[in-house]
Protein backbone atom coordinates (compact mmCIF):
# COMPACT_ATOMS: atom_id res chain seq x y z
CA UNK A 1 0.00 0.00 0.00
CA UNK A 2 1.14 3.55 -0.76
CA UNK A 3 0.45 7.09 0.47
CA UNK A 4 2.33 10.28 -0.34
CA UNK A 5 2.53 11.30 3.33
CA UNK A 6 1.93 9.34 6.51
CA UNK A 7 1.16 11.29 9.67
CA UNK A 8 1.64 9.26 12.84
CA UNK A 9 -0.70 10.26 15.65
CA UNK A 10 -4.18 11.82 15.77
CA UNK A 11 -3.64 14.24 18.63
CA UNK A 12 -3.98 17.95 17.96
CA UNK A 13 -0.61 18.09 16.18
CA UNK A 14 -1.38 15.27 13.72
CA UNK A 15 -4.83 16.70 13.04
CA UNK A 16 -3.44 20.20 12.44
CA UNK A 17 -0.95 18.74 9.97
CA UNK A 18 -3.70 16.78 8.26
CA UNK A 19 -5.63 20.00 7.76
CA UNK A 20 -2.55 21.71 6.29
CA UNK A 21 -1.90 18.82 3.89
CA UNK A 22 -5.55 18.78 2.77
CA UNK A 23 -5.34 22.54 2.12
CA UNK A 24 -2.41 21.77 -0.18
CA UNK A 25 -4.13 18.77 -1.83
CA UNK A 26 -1.39 16.46 -0.57
CA UNK A 27 -2.61 12.89 -0.30
CA UNK A 28 -2.04 11.50 3.20
CA UNK A 29 -3.20 9.15 5.94
CA UNK A 30 -3.17 9.71 9.70
CA UNK A 31 -2.35 6.51 11.59
CA UNK A 32 -3.59 6.37 15.17
CA UNK A 33 -3.12 3.45 17.52
CA UNK A 34 -6.23 4.28 19.56
CA UNK A 35 -9.00 6.75 18.80
CA UNK A 36 -8.63 10.42 17.92
CA UNK A 37 -7.23 12.23 21.01
CA UNK A 38 -6.09 8.92 22.44
CA UNK A 39 -3.59 10.43 24.87
CA UNK A 40 -6.26 12.69 26.42
CA UNK A 41 -8.64 9.73 26.71
CA UNK A 42 -6.29 7.09 28.06
CA UNK A 43 -3.08 8.61 29.39
CA UNK A 44 -4.19 11.61 31.46
CA UNK A 45 -5.73 11.50 34.90
CA UNK A 46 -9.50 12.13 35.13
CA UNK A 47 -9.40 15.39 37.13
CA UNK A 48 -6.98 17.13 34.74
CA UNK A 49 -7.89 20.42 33.13
CA UNK A 50 -5.79 22.34 30.62
CA UNK A 51 -3.64 24.97 32.27
CA UNK A 52 -3.96 27.13 29.17
CA UNK A 53 -7.17 29.19 29.00
CA UNK A 54 -9.90 28.13 26.59
CA UNK A 55 -9.47 31.15 24.31
CA UNK A 56 -5.97 29.87 23.58
CA UNK A 57 -7.12 26.46 22.36
CA UNK A 58 -6.87 27.48 18.74
CA UNK A 59 -6.38 24.99 15.94
CA UNK A 60 -5.94 25.79 12.24
CA UNK A 61 -9.33 27.00 11.02
CA UNK A 62 -11.01 26.50 14.38
CA UNK A 63 -10.85 28.95 17.26
CA UNK A 64 -12.50 28.30 20.62
CA UNK A 65 -16.19 29.17 20.22
CA UNK A 66 -17.61 28.10 23.60
CA UNK A 67 -19.16 30.34 26.24
CA UNK A 68 -16.27 30.19 28.72
CA UNK A 69 -13.20 31.65 26.99
CA UNK A 70 -11.44 32.34 30.28
CA UNK A 71 -12.06 28.86 31.73
CA UNK A 72 -9.77 25.83 31.69
CA UNK A 73 -10.95 22.82 29.73
CA UNK A 74 -11.47 19.47 31.46
CA UNK A 75 -9.69 16.57 29.80
CA UNK A 76 -12.96 15.06 28.51
CA UNK A 77 -13.75 18.30 26.71
CA UNK A 78 -10.29 18.36 25.15
CA UNK A 79 -10.95 14.89 23.71
CA UNK A 80 -14.40 15.97 22.48
CA UNK A 81 -12.97 19.15 20.90
CA UNK A 82 -10.32 17.18 19.01
CA UNK A 83 -12.88 14.62 17.86
CA UNK A 84 -15.07 17.40 16.47
CA UNK A 85 -12.00 18.96 14.87
CA UNK A 86 -11.04 15.70 13.13
CA UNK A 87 -14.55 15.61 11.61
CA UNK A 88 -14.48 19.29 10.70
CA UNK A 89 -11.26 19.00 8.73
CA UNK A 90 -12.15 15.57 7.32
CA UNK A 91 -8.90 14.09 8.57
CA UNK A 92 -8.30 10.67 6.97
CA UNK A 93 -7.60 8.95 10.30
CA UNK A 94 -7.11 5.19 10.53
CA UNK A 95 -7.86 4.38 14.14
CA UNK A 96 -6.68 1.23 15.96
CA UNK A 97 -3.59 1.28 13.76
CA UNK A 98 -0.33 1.03 15.65
CA UNK A 99 2.87 2.00 13.91
CA UNK A 100 5.38 -0.66 14.88
CA UNK A 101 8.31 0.52 12.73
CA UNK A 102 9.35 3.36 10.46
CA UNK A 103 12.29 2.52 8.19
CA UNK A 104 14.13 4.35 5.42
CA UNK A 105 13.38 2.86 2.00
CA UNK A 106 14.70 3.45 -1.52
CA UNK A 107 11.91 5.93 -2.29
CA UNK A 108 11.10 7.40 1.09
CA UNK A 109 9.91 5.33 4.00
CA UNK A 110 8.31 2.00 4.85
CA UNK A 111 5.87 2.14 7.74
CA UNK A 112 4.86 -1.08 9.47
CA UNK A 113 1.34 -0.38 10.73
CA UNK A 114 -0.36 -3.27 12.50
CA UNK A 115 0.65 -6.03 10.02
CA UNK A 116 0.68 -3.92 6.84
CA UNK A 117 3.61 -2.18 5.22
CA UNK A 118 2.80 1.28 3.84
CA UNK A 119 5.25 3.09 1.57
CA UNK A 120 5.33 6.87 1.80
CA UNK A 121 7.53 9.62 0.41
CA UNK A 122 7.30 11.61 3.63
CA UNK A 123 6.44 10.90 7.25
CA UNK A 124 5.31 13.35 9.94
CA UNK A 125 5.89 12.13 13.48
CA UNK A 126 3.07 13.60 15.59
CA UNK A 127 3.06 10.77 18.09
CA UNK A 128 3.30 12.97 21.17
CA UNK A 129 6.01 14.32 23.45
CA UNK A 130 4.53 12.84 26.60
CA UNK A 131 3.81 9.20 25.76
CA UNK A 132 5.73 7.72 28.67
CA UNK A 133 6.33 8.84 32.25
CA UNK A 134 9.95 9.81 32.94
CA UNK A 135 10.80 8.17 36.25
CA UNK A 136 14.29 8.69 37.73
CA UNK A 137 16.52 5.70 38.60
CA UNK A 138 16.12 6.49 42.32
CA UNK A 139 12.66 4.89 42.00
CA UNK A 140 14.29 1.45 42.16
CA UNK A 141 15.29 2.07 45.78
CA UNK A 142 11.78 2.82 47.08
CA UNK A 143 10.85 0.12 49.63
CA UNK A 144 8.35 -2.39 48.21
CA UNK A 145 5.89 -1.61 51.03
CA UNK A 146 5.31 1.82 49.45
CA UNK A 147 2.87 2.10 46.52
CA UNK A 148 4.41 3.94 43.58
CA UNK A 149 2.39 5.64 40.86
CA UNK A 150 2.99 7.82 37.82
CA UNK A 151 0.55 10.31 36.27
CA UNK A 152 -0.32 7.47 33.85
CA UNK A 153 -1.44 5.11 36.60
CA UNK A 154 -2.90 7.78 38.94
CA UNK A 155 -6.68 7.93 38.70
CA UNK A 156 -7.55 10.08 41.74
CA UNK A 157 -7.14 10.27 45.51
CA UNK A 158 -9.68 7.49 46.14
CA UNK A 159 -7.30 4.99 44.55
CA UNK A 160 -4.52 5.65 47.10
CA UNK A 161 -3.93 3.57 50.22
CA UNK A 162 -4.51 5.37 53.53
CA UNK A 163 -1.55 7.44 54.67
CA UNK A 164 0.73 10.23 53.53
CA UNK A 165 1.70 10.82 49.91
CA UNK A 166 5.10 11.95 48.68
CA UNK A 167 4.74 13.74 45.35
CA UNK A 168 8.11 13.98 43.61
CA UNK A 169 8.37 16.94 41.22
CA UNK A 170 6.81 20.39 41.55
CA UNK A 171 6.07 21.38 37.98
CA UNK A 172 2.57 21.59 36.49
CA UNK A 173 1.73 17.93 37.11
CA UNK A 174 3.26 17.77 40.60
CA UNK A 175 1.60 20.91 41.95
CA UNK A 176 -1.77 19.88 40.50
CA UNK A 177 -1.64 16.41 41.97
CA UNK A 178 -0.24 17.57 45.33
CA UNK A 179 -3.08 20.08 45.57
CA UNK A 180 -5.76 17.60 44.51
CA UNK A 181 -4.58 14.88 46.88
CA UNK A 182 -4.18 17.29 49.77
CA UNK A 183 -7.72 18.60 49.25
CA UNK A 184 -8.98 15.01 49.57
CA UNK A 185 -7.78 15.12 53.18
CA UNK A 186 -4.44 13.31 53.01
CA UNK A 187 -1.13 14.68 54.23
CA UNK A 188 1.10 15.49 51.26
CA UNK A 189 4.83 16.17 51.01
CA UNK A 190 6.00 17.76 47.77
CA UNK A 191 9.65 17.35 46.71
CA UNK A 192 10.60 20.36 44.61
CA UNK A 193 13.70 20.66 42.43
CA UNK A 194 14.23 23.30 39.76
CA UNK A 195 10.87 24.79 38.84
CA UNK A 196 9.20 27.63 36.96
CA UNK A 197 7.08 29.84 39.20
CA UNK A 198 4.32 31.89 37.57
CA UNK A 199 1.16 33.40 39.05
CA UNK A 200 -2.15 32.26 37.56
CA UNK A 201 -2.95 35.84 36.72
CA UNK A 202 -1.24 39.22 36.91
CA UNK A 203 -2.80 42.69 36.82
CA UNK A 204 -6.18 41.12 36.12
CA UNK A 205 -5.11 39.03 33.12
CA UNK A 206 -4.29 35.35 32.83
CA UNK A 207 -0.56 34.75 32.71
CA UNK A 208 -0.90 33.22 29.23
CA UNK A 209 -2.34 36.53 28.03
CA UNK A 210 0.90 38.14 29.20
CA UNK A 211 3.10 35.42 27.71
CA UNK A 212 1.41 35.96 24.38
CA UNK A 213 1.20 39.78 24.51
CA UNK A 214 4.86 40.26 25.42
CA UNK A 215 5.99 38.05 22.56
CA UNK A 216 7.56 35.39 24.80
CA UNK A 217 5.60 32.56 23.18
CA UNK A 218 6.52 33.81 19.69
CA UNK A 219 10.28 33.54 20.31
CA UNK A 220 11.70 31.34 17.57
CA UNK A 221 13.87 28.29 18.08
CA UNK A 222 16.73 29.83 16.13
CA UNK A 223 16.68 32.99 18.26
CA UNK A 224 16.82 31.28 21.65
CA UNK A 225 20.30 31.30 23.21
CA UNK A 226 20.22 27.96 24.98
CA UNK A 227 17.75 25.99 22.90
CA UNK A 228 18.51 22.62 24.47
CA UNK A 229 17.74 24.06 27.89
CA UNK A 230 14.59 25.81 26.68
CA UNK A 231 13.33 22.51 25.24
CA UNK A 232 13.78 20.76 28.57
CA UNK A 233 12.55 23.44 30.95
CA UNK A 234 10.05 22.19 33.53
CA UNK A 235 6.44 23.18 32.89
CA UNK A 236 5.22 26.19 34.94
CA UNK A 237 3.57 25.69 38.34
CA UNK A 238 0.11 26.37 36.93
CA UNK A 239 -3.19 24.57 37.36
CA UNK A 240 -6.45 24.68 35.46
CA UNK A 241 -9.34 24.74 37.93
CA UNK A 242 -13.01 25.81 37.71
CA UNK A 243 -12.08 29.09 39.45
CA UNK A 244 -8.57 30.41 38.76
CA UNK A 245 -6.20 29.75 41.66
CA UNK A 246 -2.47 30.06 42.11
CA UNK A 247 -0.64 26.83 42.89
CA UNK A 248 2.88 28.02 43.58
CA UNK A 249 4.81 26.67 46.58
CA UNK A 250 3.62 29.50 48.86
CA UNK A 251 -0.02 28.74 48.03
CA UNK A 252 0.43 25.00 48.54
CA UNK A 253 2.32 25.45 51.80
CA UNK A 254 -0.40 27.80 53.06
CA UNK A 255 -2.96 25.05 52.36
CA UNK A 256 -0.88 22.58 54.37
CA UNK A 257 1.32 20.80 51.83
CA UNK A 258 4.81 20.16 53.25
CA UNK A 259 7.47 21.31 50.76
CA UNK A 260 10.93 19.69 50.74
CA UNK A 261 13.91 19.84 48.37
CA UNK A 262 14.65 17.70 45.35
CA UNK A 263 14.65 13.96 46.03
CA UNK A 264 18.30 13.06 45.51
CA UNK A 265 18.69 9.57 46.91
CA UNK A 266 16.88 6.75 48.67
CA UNK A 267 19.17 4.57 50.78
CA UNK A 268 18.09 1.97 53.33
CA UNK A 269 14.51 3.19 53.03
CA UNK A 270 15.55 6.77 53.82
CA UNK A 271 14.52 9.39 51.27
CA UNK A 272 17.11 12.18 51.18
CA UNK A 273 16.23 15.65 49.91
CA UNK A 274 18.51 18.38 48.61
CA UNK A 275 19.33 21.18 51.03
CA UNK A 276 19.30 23.74 48.22
CA UNK A 277 15.51 24.28 48.20
CA UNK A 278 15.90 27.91 49.30
CA UNK A 279 18.35 28.63 46.47
CA UNK A 280 16.16 26.90 43.91
CA UNK A 281 13.20 28.98 45.06
CA UNK A 282 15.18 32.24 45.01
CA UNK A 283 16.15 31.53 41.43
CA UNK A 284 12.54 30.76 40.46
CA UNK A 285 11.36 33.98 42.16
CA UNK A 286 14.05 35.95 40.33
CA UNK A 287 13.01 34.57 36.95
CA UNK A 288 9.34 35.19 37.64
CA UNK A 289 10.09 38.81 38.59
CA UNK A 290 12.22 39.23 35.48
CA UNK A 291 9.22 38.20 33.40
CA UNK A 292 6.87 40.48 35.36
CA UNK A 293 9.29 43.39 34.73
CA UNK A 294 9.18 42.59 31.03
CA UNK A 295 5.36 42.45 31.20
CA UNK A 296 5.17 45.85 32.91
CA UNK A 297 7.58 47.41 30.41
CA UNK A 298 5.50 46.01 27.56
CA UNK A 299 2.26 47.36 29.11
CA UNK A 300 3.74 50.86 29.44
CA UNK A 301 5.23 50.82 25.96
CA UNK A 302 1.97 49.59 24.43
CA UNK A 303 -0.21 52.10 26.25
CA UNK A 304 -2.01 49.46 28.31
CA UNK A 305 -1.21 50.88 31.75
CA UNK A 306 -4.50 52.79 32.05
CA UNK A 307 -6.55 49.68 31.25
CA UNK A 308 -4.86 47.46 33.83
CA UNK A 309 -4.51 47.51 37.61
CA UNK A 310 -1.10 48.81 38.74
CA UNK A 311 2.00 46.60 38.80
CA UNK A 312 2.74 44.65 41.97
CA UNK A 313 5.01 41.83 43.08
CA UNK A 314 4.30 38.51 44.77
CA UNK A 315 5.81 37.49 48.13
CA UNK A 316 9.10 35.62 47.79
CA UNK A 317 8.78 31.87 48.25
CA UNK A 318 8.84 31.12 51.93
CA UNK A 319 10.69 28.00 52.99
CA UNK A 320 9.73 26.48 56.33
CA UNK A 321 12.81 26.60 58.58
CA UNK A 322 12.36 22.99 59.61
CA UNK A 323 11.82 21.56 56.15
CA UNK A 324 13.14 17.98 56.55
CA UNK A 325 16.16 16.73 54.63
CA UNK A 326 15.26 13.06 55.20
CA UNK A 327 12.09 11.01 55.50
CA UNK A 328 11.94 7.37 56.52
CA UNK A 329 9.85 5.45 54.01
CA UNK A 330 9.77 2.31 56.13
CA UNK A 331 7.69 3.63 59.05
CA UNK A 332 4.33 3.23 57.24
CA UNK A 333 3.54 6.96 57.43
CA UNK A 334 4.28 7.61 53.77
CA UNK A 335 2.35 4.94 51.88
CA UNK A 336 2.50 6.32 48.34
CA UNK A 337 5.15 7.91 46.17
CA UNK A 338 3.82 9.65 43.08
CA UNK A 339 6.37 10.39 40.37
CA UNK A 340 5.55 13.74 38.79
CA UNK A 341 9.01 13.87 37.28
CA UNK A 342 8.08 14.54 33.67
CA UNK A 343 7.26 12.72 30.49
CA UNK A 344 9.12 11.54 27.43
CA UNK A 345 8.25 10.50 23.90
CA UNK A 346 8.31 6.87 22.76
CA UNK A 347 10.65 6.45 19.81
CA UNK A 348 11.10 2.68 20.17
CA UNK A 349 9.57 2.09 16.73
CA UNK A 350 11.68 4.64 14.85
CA UNK A 351 14.27 2.55 13.00
CA UNK A 352 16.10 5.53 11.49
CA UNK A 353 19.31 6.73 13.18
CA UNK A 354 18.24 10.29 13.98
CA UNK A 355 18.25 10.14 17.79
CA UNK A 356 20.90 11.76 19.95
CA UNK A 357 22.50 9.94 22.88
CA UNK A 358 19.63 10.99 25.14
CA UNK A 359 17.07 9.53 22.76
CA UNK A 360 15.89 12.93 21.48
CA UNK A 361 15.25 13.32 17.81
CA UNK A 362 17.73 15.63 16.04
CA UNK A 363 15.75 18.16 14.06
CA UNK A 364 15.85 21.74 12.90
CA UNK A 365 12.54 23.35 13.73
CA UNK A 366 10.75 20.07 13.03
CA UNK A 367 12.67 19.23 9.85
CA UNK A 368 14.76 16.10 10.35
CA UNK A 369 17.50 17.14 7.97
CA UNK A 370 19.41 13.85 8.30
CA UNK A 371 16.43 11.94 6.86
CA UNK A 372 14.92 14.05 4.05
CA UNK A 373 11.13 13.71 4.08
CA UNK A 374 10.94 13.07 7.82
CA UNK A 375 9.28 15.69 10.03
CA UNK A 376 8.38 15.93 13.69
CA UNK A 377 5.62 18.01 15.25
CA UNK A 378 4.27 18.57 18.76
CA UNK A 379 7.55 18.86 20.69
CA UNK A 380 8.35 21.61 23.23
CA UNK A 381 9.84 24.73 21.60
CA UNK A 382 9.86 22.93 18.24
CA UNK A 383 9.78 26.17 16.23
CA UNK A 384 8.69 28.73 18.82
CA UNK A 385 8.01 28.68 22.55
CA UNK A 386 4.31 28.35 21.62
CA UNK A 387 5.07 24.91 20.11
CA UNK A 388 4.94 23.53 23.66
CA UNK A 389 1.21 24.25 23.74
CA UNK A 390 -1.77 23.22 21.66
CA UNK A 391 -2.14 26.53 19.83
CA UNK A 392 1.50 26.42 18.68
CA UNK A 393 0.69 23.62 16.25
CA UNK A 394 -1.17 26.06 14.00
CA UNK A 395 1.93 27.95 12.88
CA UNK A 396 4.24 24.93 13.13
CA UNK A 397 2.05 22.78 10.89
CA UNK A 398 1.80 25.63 8.36
CA UNK A 399 5.59 26.03 8.19
CA UNK A 400 6.28 22.31 8.03
CA UNK A 401 3.57 21.68 5.43
CA UNK A 402 5.17 24.36 3.23
CA UNK A 403 8.53 22.70 3.66
CA UNK A 404 7.04 19.30 2.94
CA UNK A 405 5.34 20.55 -0.22
CA UNK A 406 8.60 21.91 -1.60
CA UNK A 407 10.33 18.67 -0.63
CA UNK A 408 7.75 16.70 -2.62
CA UNK A 409 7.82 19.00 -5.63
CA UNK A 410 11.61 19.03 -5.65
CA UNK A 411 11.56 15.34 -6.49
CA UNK A 412 13.07 14.41 -3.18
CA UNK A 413 15.70 17.16 -3.07
CA UNK A 414 15.73 18.86 0.30
CA UNK A 415 15.38 22.65 0.05
CA UNK A 416 18.25 24.67 1.52
CA UNK A 417 18.75 25.57 5.19
CA UNK A 418 16.84 28.84 4.81
CA UNK A 419 13.72 26.90 3.91
CA UNK A 420 14.32 24.66 6.89
CA UNK A 421 14.25 27.71 9.09
CA UNK A 422 11.04 29.25 7.94
C1 LIG B 1 -0.36 16.27 31.75
C2 LIG B 1 -0.29 17.18 30.58
C3 LIG B 1 -0.99 18.37 30.58
C4 LIG B 1 -0.92 19.23 29.50
N1 LIG B 1 -1.60 20.40 29.55
C5 LIG B 1 -1.57 21.22 28.50
C6 LIG B 1 -2.29 22.43 28.49
O1 LIG B 1 -2.92 22.78 29.47
N2 LIG B 1 -2.27 23.21 27.39
C7 LIG B 1 -1.55 22.88 26.29
O2 LIG B 1 -1.58 23.62 25.33
N3 LIG B 1 -0.81 21.76 26.28
C8 LIG B 1 -0.81 20.92 27.35
N4 LIG B 1 -0.06 19.79 27.33
C9 LIG B 1 0.94 19.59 26.27
C10 LIG B 1 0.51 19.11 24.93
O3 LIG B 1 -0.63 19.77 24.44
C11 LIG B 1 0.28 17.65 24.91
O4 LIG B 1 1.48 16.98 25.15
C12 LIG B 1 -0.34 17.21 23.63
O5 LIG B 1 -1.04 16.04 23.91
C13 LIG B 1 0.62 16.97 22.52
O6 LIG B 1 -0.15 16.79 21.36
P1 LIG B 1 0.32 15.88 20.23
O7 LIG B 1 -0.74 15.87 19.20
O8 LIG B 1 1.70 16.26 19.83
O9 LIG B 1 0.47 14.48 20.96
P2 LIG B 1 -0.65 13.56 21.60
O10 LIG B 1 -1.85 14.29 22.01
O11 LIG B 1 0.07 12.73 22.61
O12 LIG B 1 -1.05 12.66 20.35
C14 LIG B 1 -0.18 11.69 19.83
C15 LIG B 1 -1.04 10.58 19.27
O13 LIG B 1 -0.17 9.64 18.66
C16 LIG B 1 -0.64 8.34 18.90
N5 LIG B 1 0.47 7.42 18.78
C17 LIG B 1 1.59 7.39 19.55
N6 LIG B 1 2.40 6.40 19.13
C18 LIG B 1 1.78 5.80 18.09
C19 LIG B 1 2.11 4.71 17.24
N7 LIG B 1 3.25 4.05 17.39
N8 LIG B 1 1.24 4.38 16.27
C20 LIG B 1 0.08 5.06 16.10
N9 LIG B 1 -0.29 6.08 16.88
C21 LIG B 1 0.55 6.46 17.86
C22 LIG B 1 -1.20 8.43 20.32
O14 LIG B 1 -2.13 7.41 20.57
C23 LIG B 1 -1.80 9.82 20.34
O15 LIG B 1 -3.17 9.83 20.00
C24 LIG B 1 -0.13 18.89 28.39
C25 LIG B 1 0.58 17.69 28.38
C26 LIG B 1 0.49 16.84 29.44
C27 LIG B 1 1.26 15.55 29.41
PDB file of C-alpha atoms and ligand atoms in Angstrom, residues 8-14 31-35 37-40 43-45 48-52 97-100 126-131 173 343 349 377-378 388-391, ligand 1:
ATOM      1  CA  UNK A   8       1.640   9.261  12.839  1.00  0.00           C
ATOM      2  CA  UNK A   9      -0.704  10.259  15.649  1.00  0.00           C
ATOM      3  CA  UNK A  10      -4.182  11.821  15.770  1.00  0.00           C
ATOM      4  CA  UNK A  11      -3.637  14.237  18.629  1.00  0.00           C
ATOM      5  CA  UNK A  12      -3.984  17.951  17.959  1.00  0.00           C
ATOM      6  CA  UNK A  13      -0.609  18.092  16.176  1.00  0.00           C
ATOM      7  CA  UNK A  14      -1.376  15.275  13.723  1.00  0.00           C
ATOM      8  CA  UNK A  31      -2.346   6.513  11.586  1.00  0.00           C
ATOM      9  CA  UNK A  32      -3.594   6.366  15.168  1.00  0.00           C
ATOM     10  CA  UNK A  33      -3.115   3.447  17.524  1.00  0.00           C
ATOM     11  CA  UNK A  34      -6.232   4.285  19.563  1.00  0.00           C
ATOM     12  CA  UNK A  35      -8.995   6.746  18.802  1.00  0.00           C
ATOM     13  CA  UNK A  37      -7.226  12.231  21.008  1.00  0.00           C
ATOM     14  CA  UNK A  38      -6.089   8.920  22.436  1.00  0.00           C
ATOM     15  CA  UNK A  39      -3.591  10.433  24.869  1.00  0.00           C
ATOM     16  CA  UNK A  40      -6.257  12.689  26.422  1.00  0.00           C
ATOM     17  CA  UNK A  43      -3.077   8.614  29.393  1.00  0.00           C
ATOM     18  CA  UNK A  44      -4.194  11.611  31.464  1.00  0.00           C
ATOM     19  CA  UNK A  45      -5.734  11.499  34.904  1.00  0.00           C
ATOM     20  CA  UNK A  48      -6.978  17.126  34.736  1.00  0.00           C
ATOM     21  CA  UNK A  49      -7.889  20.421  33.131  1.00  0.00           C
ATOM     22  CA  UNK A  50      -5.786  22.337  30.623  1.00  0.00           C
ATOM     23  CA  UNK A  51      -3.635  24.971  32.273  1.00  0.00           C
ATOM     24  CA  UNK A  52      -3.961  27.129  29.172  1.00  0.00           C
ATOM     25  CA  UNK A  97      -3.590   1.277  13.758  1.00  0.00           C
ATOM     26  CA  UNK A  98      -0.334   1.030  15.649  1.00  0.00           C
ATOM     27  CA  UNK A  99       2.869   2.003  13.915  1.00  0.00           C
ATOM     28  CA  UNK A 100       5.380  -0.660  14.878  1.00  0.00           C
ATOM     29  CA  UNK A 126       3.070  13.599  15.588  1.00  0.00           C
ATOM     30  CA  UNK A 127       3.057  10.771  18.088  1.00  0.00           C
ATOM     31  CA  UNK A 128       3.303  12.969  21.167  1.00  0.00           C
ATOM     32  CA  UNK A 129       6.013  14.319  23.450  1.00  0.00           C
ATOM     33  CA  UNK A 130       4.533  12.836  26.602  1.00  0.00           C
ATOM     34  CA  UNK A 131       3.805   9.204  25.756  1.00  0.00           C
ATOM     35  CA  UNK A 173       1.735  17.926  37.112  1.00  0.00           C
ATOM     36  CA  UNK A 343       7.260  12.715  30.493  1.00  0.00           C
ATOM     37  CA  UNK A 349       9.567   2.093  16.728  1.00  0.00           C
ATOM     38  CA  UNK A 377       5.623  18.011  15.247  1.00  0.00           C
ATOM     39  CA  UNK A 378       4.271  18.574  18.761  1.00  0.00           C
ATOM     40  CA  UNK A 388       4.940  23.534  23.657  1.00  0.00           C
ATOM     41  CA  UNK A 389       1.213  24.252  23.739  1.00  0.00           C
ATOM     42  CA  UNK A 390      -1.773  23.217  21.657  1.00  0.00           C
ATOM     43  CA  UNK A 391      -2.142  26.532  19.827  1.00  0.00           C
TER      44      UNK A 391
HETATM   45  C1  LIG B   1      -0.362  16.268  31.751  1.00  0.00           C
HETATM   46  C2  LIG B   1      -0.292  17.179  30.577  1.00  0.00           C
HETATM   47  C3  LIG B   1      -0.987  18.374  30.577  1.00  0.00           C
HETATM   48  C4  LIG B   1      -0.917  19.228  29.499  1.00  0.00           C
HETATM   49  N1  LIG B   1      -1.597  20.399  29.546  1.00  0.00           N
HETATM   50  C5  LIG B   1      -1.570  21.217  28.496  1.00  0.00           C
HETATM   51  C6  LIG B   1      -2.295  22.430  28.493  1.00  0.00           C
HETATM   52  O1  LIG B   1      -2.924  22.784  29.471  1.00  0.00           O
HETATM   53  N2  LIG B   1      -2.268  23.215  27.394  1.00  0.00           N
HETATM   54  C7  LIG B   1      -1.551  22.877  26.294  1.00  0.00           C
HETATM   55  O2  LIG B   1      -1.583  23.619  25.328  1.00  0.00           O
HETATM   56  N3  LIG B   1      -0.811  21.756  26.280  1.00  0.00           N
HETATM   57  C8  LIG B   1      -0.814  20.922  27.347  1.00  0.00           C
HETATM   58  N4  LIG B   1      -0.058  19.786  27.327  1.00  0.00           N
HETATM   59  C9  LIG B   1       0.939  19.592  26.270  1.00  0.00           C
HETATM   60  C10 LIG B   1       0.506  19.109  24.926  1.00  0.00           C
HETATM   61  O3  LIG B   1      -0.634  19.771  24.440  1.00  0.00           O
HETATM   62  C11 LIG B   1       0.279  17.646  24.907  1.00  0.00           C
HETATM   63  O4  LIG B   1       1.477  16.983  25.149  1.00  0.00           O
HETATM   64  C12 LIG B   1      -0.344  17.205  23.626  1.00  0.00           C
HETATM   65  O5  LIG B   1      -1.042  16.042  23.911  1.00  0.00           O
HETATM   66  C13 LIG B   1       0.620  16.970  22.517  1.00  0.00           C
HETATM   67  O6  LIG B   1      -0.152  16.795  21.357  1.00  0.00           O
HETATM   68  P1  LIG B   1       0.325  15.884  20.229  1.00  0.00           P
HETATM   69  O7  LIG B   1      -0.736  15.871  19.203  1.00  0.00           O
HETATM   70  O8  LIG B   1       1.697  16.263  19.826  1.00  0.00           O
HETATM   71  O9  LIG B   1       0.468  14.475  20.958  1.00  0.00           O
HETATM   72  P2  LIG B   1      -0.646  13.558  21.601  1.00  0.00           P
HETATM   73  O10 LIG B   1      -1.847  14.293  22.010  1.00  0.00           O
HETATM   74  O11 LIG B   1       0.068  12.734  22.606  1.00  0.00           O
HETATM   75  O12 LIG B   1      -1.046  12.664  20.354  1.00  0.00           O
HETATM   76  C14 LIG B   1      -0.180  11.688  19.834  1.00  0.00           C
HETATM   77  C15 LIG B   1      -1.042  10.582  19.272  1.00  0.00           C
HETATM   78  O13 LIG B   1      -0.173   9.645  18.659  1.00  0.00           O
HETATM   79  C16 LIG B   1      -0.641   8.339  18.899  1.00  0.00           C
HETATM   80  N5  LIG B   1       0.470   7.423  18.782  1.00  0.00           N
HETATM   81  C17 LIG B   1       1.585   7.392  19.545  1.00  0.00           C
HETATM   82  N6  LIG B   1       2.397   6.404  19.135  1.00  0.00           N
HETATM   83  C18 LIG B   1       1.778   5.799  18.090  1.00  0.00           C
HETATM   84  C19 LIG B   1       2.108   4.710  17.237  1.00  0.00           C
HETATM   85  N7  LIG B   1       3.247   4.051  17.391  1.00  0.00           N
HETATM   86  N8  LIG B   1       1.244   4.379  16.275  1.00  0.00           N
HETATM   87  C20 LIG B   1       0.084   5.055  16.097  1.00  0.00           C
HETATM   88  N9  LIG B   1      -0.286   6.084  16.877  1.00  0.00           N
HETATM   89  C21 LIG B   1       0.553   6.460  17.862  1.00  0.00           C
HETATM   90  C22 LIG B   1      -1.196   8.434  20.321  1.00  0.00           C
HETATM   91  O14 LIG B   1      -2.127   7.411  20.569  1.00  0.00           O
HETATM   92  C23 LIG B   1      -1.802   9.824  20.339  1.00  0.00           C
HETATM   93  O15 LIG B   1      -3.166   9.828  20.004  1.00  0.00           O
HETATM   94  C24 LIG B   1      -0.128  18.894  28.390  1.00  0.00           C
HETATM   95  C25 LIG B   1       0.576  17.691  28.383  1.00  0.00           C
HETATM   96  C26 LIG B   1       0.492  16.841  29.444  1.00  0.00           C
HETATM   97  C27 LIG B   1       1.257  15.554  29.410  1.00  0.00           C
END
